């Protein structure tokens, strides 16, 4: 029987690194390590490896996302699914970007990585790779993240641990798959279009975290240099609005400059409800857009993507942000 075909695109990250303390981990030769350490991967599927980059994922910038999306869009027609190996630090961001740039995805695209290099004996990389290839063959046809025996919706994940193997969670969306003794997947997103490539992007977005002591005067000058702002507010979308540290001035100034502002929550479970408290309502009055239960990374990437398609002060951008486009927010 012919094995199904999986495209494996390597971007870098710890999974493919080498090195031991006291020296730093650095990107290593990937194909030979892969063949030597997980030969059984090639029994699951016909795997074609492509090297996209070989970097620590903190080096991956927004300009890489359209290139990766385009590569997947072009190559997927020859494969049954794809696995993207990626450093865990910015994996959630790339997963968001791919989910917005590949609407109507008709094959699984599974991002994975590891907390310890594949070349080491105690590594999570082997199982993550095997599970990711399994998910690319049988899992939902959307952008997902496979890690520590779980499959998550890509644009819902957060990196929650720097030191344990369960590095990811998707607090506002139940896992799409569990790869334990049995392998079980949920149905994925329902497709509204055929697979398209929508790579437009304006990276000039800033993410502002609200904290006690934040001085609005530090923020105001920056508003002239950005195309959009995501405010990570307290709880349901709250921020101080009394006294000299009132952040309402930020919302007002942004409105004057036609800089769209999206509000998300610092709380990981649930999201913002800007109608619940005074400050949220005041933000809405100043034209702020609710980010609902999106993660900060989903909100930032979606705003970048939205700015690539719509004028920044028009209603279409706000409608795009508030719509559930790729499962990134609860309707
Ligand atoms: N610094 C690494 C990276 O993101 C961490 C990892 O891969 O786990 O590339």
XYZ file of C-alpha atoms and ligand atoms in Angstrom:
340
model
C 0.000 0.000 0.000
C 1.269 3.438 -0.905
C 2.014 5.618 2.080
C 0.379 9.037 2.215
C 2.561 12.058 1.607
C 3.495 14.612 4.265
C 5.464 17.769 3.652
C 7.776 18.582 6.567
C 8.963 22.184 6.595
C 11.687 22.959 9.101
C 12.004 26.534 10.344
C 14.292 25.894 13.322
C 13.908 25.936 17.102
C 15.202 23.763 19.928
C 13.912 20.597 18.251
C 16.740 20.754 15.723
C 19.388 22.379 17.915
C 22.605 20.995 19.353
C 24.796 21.933 22.277
C 25.187 21.290 25.990
C 25.626 23.472 29.023
C 27.712 25.523 29.640
C 27.455 26.298 25.910
C 24.332 27.769 24.308
C 21.981 25.699 22.163
C 22.433 26.480 18.472
C 20.729 25.319 15.261
C 22.225 22.013 14.032
C 22.072 19.853 10.879
C 18.453 18.726 10.756
C 17.932 15.993 8.142
C 20.661 13.662 9.405
C 19.461 14.032 13.014
C 15.876 13.386 11.928
C 16.756 10.234 9.998
C 19.034 8.962 12.756
C 16.760 9.710 15.713
C 13.244 9.024 14.366
C 13.586 6.523 11.531
C 10.046 5.250 12.283
C 8.662 8.602 11.141
C 9.336 7.454 7.589
C 7.205 4.356 8.176
C 4.155 6.504 8.904
C 4.231 8.493 5.682
C 6.321 9.429 2.688
C 7.969 12.488 4.140
C 9.543 15.197 2.094
C 11.696 17.561 4.091
C 12.153 21.190 3.101
C 14.381 23.595 4.932
C 12.659 26.972 5.245
C 15.118 28.381 7.774
C 17.135 27.115 10.694
C 16.819 29.756 13.375
C 15.764 30.296 16.943
C 12.131 31.299 16.563
C 12.720 34.651 18.235
C 14.336 35.544 14.884
C 11.126 34.848 12.978
C 9.533 38.164 12.029
C 6.169 38.962 10.387
C 7.829 39.109 6.961
C 8.483 35.343 7.209
C 4.788 34.469 7.609
C 3.565 35.287 4.070
C 6.570 33.441 2.621
C 5.776 30.365 4.708
C 2.055 30.614 3.885
C 2.834 30.878 0.193
C 5.182 27.880 0.343
C 2.454 25.808 2.010
C -0.185 27.021 -0.430
C 1.969 26.071 -3.424
C 3.212 22.742 -2.121
C 0.122 21.360 -0.351
C -1.514 20.256 -3.587
C 1.124 17.508 -3.832
C 0.677 16.273 -0.243
C -1.956 14.922 2.139
C -0.868 17.238 4.931
C 2.026 19.294 6.261
C 4.078 19.535 9.441
C 5.981 22.721 10.264
C 8.730 22.348 12.849
C 9.165 25.624 14.691
C 10.745 27.008 17.851
C 8.243 27.165 20.667
C 8.888 30.805 21.583
C 7.009 32.315 18.632
C 5.204 29.219 17.417
C 1.823 30.597 18.529
C 2.383 33.740 16.430
C 3.259 31.851 13.270
C 0.288 29.521 13.813
C -2.021 32.569 14.008
C -0.545 34.075 10.845
C -0.918 30.836 8.861
C -4.508 30.438 10.049
C -5.426 33.889 8.704
C -3.348 33.664 5.523
C -4.646 30.264 4.411
C -8.450 30.565 4.488
C -10.398 27.503 3.388
C -7.506 25.181 4.195
C -8.397 21.698 2.938
C -5.446 19.755 4.389
C -4.026 19.602 7.917
C -1.123 21.961 8.650
C 0.419 21.002 11.984
C 3.035 23.050 13.797
C 5.222 21.350 16.348
C 8.484 21.832 18.191
C 10.187 20.581 21.314
C 11.484 21.681 24.680
C 14.619 19.522 24.311
C 16.605 18.808 21.130
C 15.899 15.737 19.048
C 19.549 14.761 19.296
C 19.236 14.183 23.067
C 18.104 10.987 24.782
C 15.595 12.698 27.082
C 13.692 14.607 24.460
C 10.066 15.384 23.738
C 10.911 15.941 20.058
C 10.503 12.323 18.911
C 6.961 11.914 20.211
C 5.947 15.397 19.105
C 7.146 14.641 15.566
C 5.383 11.275 15.445
C 2.166 12.827 16.798
C 2.422 15.785 14.418
C 2.796 13.499 11.384
C -0.137 11.394 12.665
C -2.191 14.599 12.985
C -1.157 15.713 9.497
C -2.493 12.388 8.182
C -5.696 12.073 10.227
C -6.366 15.348 12.034
C -8.653 18.284 11.269
C -8.010 20.278 8.114
C -6.904 23.520 9.643
C -3.798 25.054 11.213
C -3.096 23.228 14.461
C -0.358 22.871 17.053
C 0.659 19.394 18.204
C 2.507 19.205 21.487
C 2.814 16.782 24.401
C 0.158 14.358 23.119
C -2.398 17.092 22.398
C -3.576 18.814 19.254
C -4.733 22.415 19.614
C -6.313 24.977 17.304
C -3.290 26.965 16.139
C -4.639 30.454 16.696
C -5.809 29.629 20.240
C -2.536 28.481 21.789
C -0.329 30.161 24.363
C 3.107 29.014 25.396
C 2.491 28.297 29.070
C 5.711 26.610 30.150
C 9.375 27.234 29.433
C 10.572 24.171 31.303
C 8.019 21.367 31.087
C 7.042 19.244 28.126
C 3.431 20.473 28.145
C 4.529 23.822 26.757
C 1.199 24.809 25.194
C -2.386 25.232 26.183
C -5.464 26.712 24.550
C -7.489 27.885 27.560
C -10.482 29.141 25.560
C -10.772 26.224 23.162
C -10.811 22.516 24.060
C -8.083 20.415 22.383
C -8.871 19.212 18.869
C -7.137 15.941 19.510
C -5.654 13.719 22.201
C -2.875 11.355 21.161
C -2.712 8.930 24.068
C -3.130 5.169 24.027
C -5.865 5.892 21.517
C -5.731 8.711 19.037
C -8.871 10.836 18.888
C -9.529 13.946 16.834
C -12.420 16.396 16.818
C -13.936 17.711 13.621
C -12.182 20.878 12.528
C -13.463 24.184 11.219
C -16.127 24.056 8.572
C -14.779 25.468 5.316
C -16.558 28.365 3.663
C -14.266 28.740 0.655
C -11.781 26.705 -1.306
C -8.151 27.051 -0.164
C -6.797 30.510 -0.830
C -3.708 32.505 -0.106
C -4.287 35.834 1.615
C -0.788 36.972 2.588
C -1.284 40.763 3.019
C 0.083 42.191 6.235
C 1.053 45.492 7.863
C 3.420 44.710 10.744
C 3.249 48.194 12.311
C 1.184 47.060 15.289
C 2.123 47.608 18.926
C 1.071 45.491 21.911
C 0.616 47.480 25.105
C 0.267 45.735 28.446
C -1.654 47.700 31.073
C -0.081 47.684 34.544
C -0.333 49.821 37.671
C 2.057 52.721 37.104
C 1.862 52.788 33.295
C 2.488 56.378 32.254
C 0.290 57.408 29.288
C 2.820 60.092 28.365
C 5.270 57.345 27.421
C 2.674 55.779 25.137
C 1.228 58.874 23.413
C 4.239 59.787 21.200
C 4.377 56.235 19.897
C 0.871 56.423 18.459
C 2.142 58.560 15.583
C 4.428 55.746 14.439
C 2.096 52.763 14.370
C -0.780 51.517 12.232
C -2.688 49.779 15.021
C -2.613 49.114 18.761
C -3.591 46.097 20.845
C -4.177 46.910 24.506
C -3.824 43.989 26.878
C -6.098 45.242 29.617
C -6.952 43.912 33.061
C -9.710 41.312 33.464
C -12.807 42.103 31.417
C -11.060 44.947 29.585
C -10.314 47.399 32.401
C -7.700 50.110 32.761
C -7.271 53.172 34.992
C -9.273 56.202 33.896
C -8.809 58.522 36.857
C -5.999 60.988 37.576
C -2.828 61.676 35.668
C -2.336 58.039 34.704
C -5.722 57.753 33.000
C -5.282 55.671 29.897
C -8.375 57.147 28.312
C -6.075 59.761 26.808
C -4.409 56.958 24.866
C -7.737 55.821 23.390
C -8.685 59.457 22.587
C -5.381 60.263 20.947
C -5.451 57.015 18.957
C -8.907 57.904 17.679
C -7.725 61.360 16.627
C -4.839 59.775 14.726
C -7.136 57.089 13.236
C -5.127 54.323 14.896
C -7.436 51.336 15.515
C -7.273 49.964 19.060
C -8.191 46.367 19.909
C -8.655 45.413 23.566
C -7.868 41.925 24.857
C -7.540 40.539 28.368
C -4.500 39.672 30.438
C -6.575 36.847 31.912
C -6.012 33.637 30.007
C -9.471 32.212 30.415
C -12.553 33.953 28.982
C -12.080 37.350 27.386
C -13.043 41.013 27.487
C -16.564 42.361 27.800
C -16.221 46.076 27.218
C -19.807 46.711 28.279
C -19.290 45.404 31.818
C -17.270 48.178 33.520
C -16.952 51.928 33.148
C -13.523 51.943 31.544
C -14.489 49.361 28.936
C -17.538 51.413 28.006
C -15.442 54.561 27.794
C -13.024 52.727 25.490
C -15.938 51.626 23.289
C -17.136 55.263 23.157
C -13.678 56.181 21.861
C -13.981 53.592 19.088
C -12.066 50.709 20.684
C -12.692 47.273 19.178
C -13.358 44.295 21.446
C -10.895 41.446 21.021
C -13.320 39.044 22.756
C -11.480 35.963 23.950
C -8.633 36.136 21.440
C -5.120 35.636 22.754
C -2.869 38.681 22.514
C -0.892 37.045 19.738
C -4.064 36.270 17.767
C -5.230 39.873 18.192
C -1.882 41.353 17.117
C -1.515 39.087 14.083
C -5.152 39.534 13.072
C -4.784 43.313 13.310
C -1.623 43.153 11.174
C -3.497 41.027 8.666
C -6.586 43.252 8.797
C -4.442 46.343 8.197
C -3.089 44.610 5.109
C -6.620 44.359 3.685
C -8.665 47.318 4.921
C -8.278 51.015 5.538
C -7.389 51.523 9.175
C -10.317 53.677 10.221
C -13.091 52.090 8.162
C -15.859 49.840 9.500
C -14.565 46.829 7.546
C -11.477 46.535 9.715
C -13.540 46.587 12.921
C -15.951 44.060 11.409
C -13.027 41.825 10.449
C -11.543 41.963 13.957
C -14.847 41.221 15.686
C -15.757 38.366 13.309
C -14.721 34.801 14.007
C -12.526 34.328 10.920
C -10.593 31.112 11.595
C -11.815 29.870 14.967
C -9.626 32.400 16.800
C -12.500 33.861 18.855
C -15.724 32.545 20.270
C -18.629 33.786 18.197
N 14.301 29.449 21.813
C 13.696 28.300 21.175
C 12.956 28.771 19.944
O 11.878 29.264 20.045
C 12.790 27.603 22.111
C 12.201 26.326 21.579
O 12.235 25.999 20.433
O 11.613 25.592 22.410
O 13.476 28.670 18.869
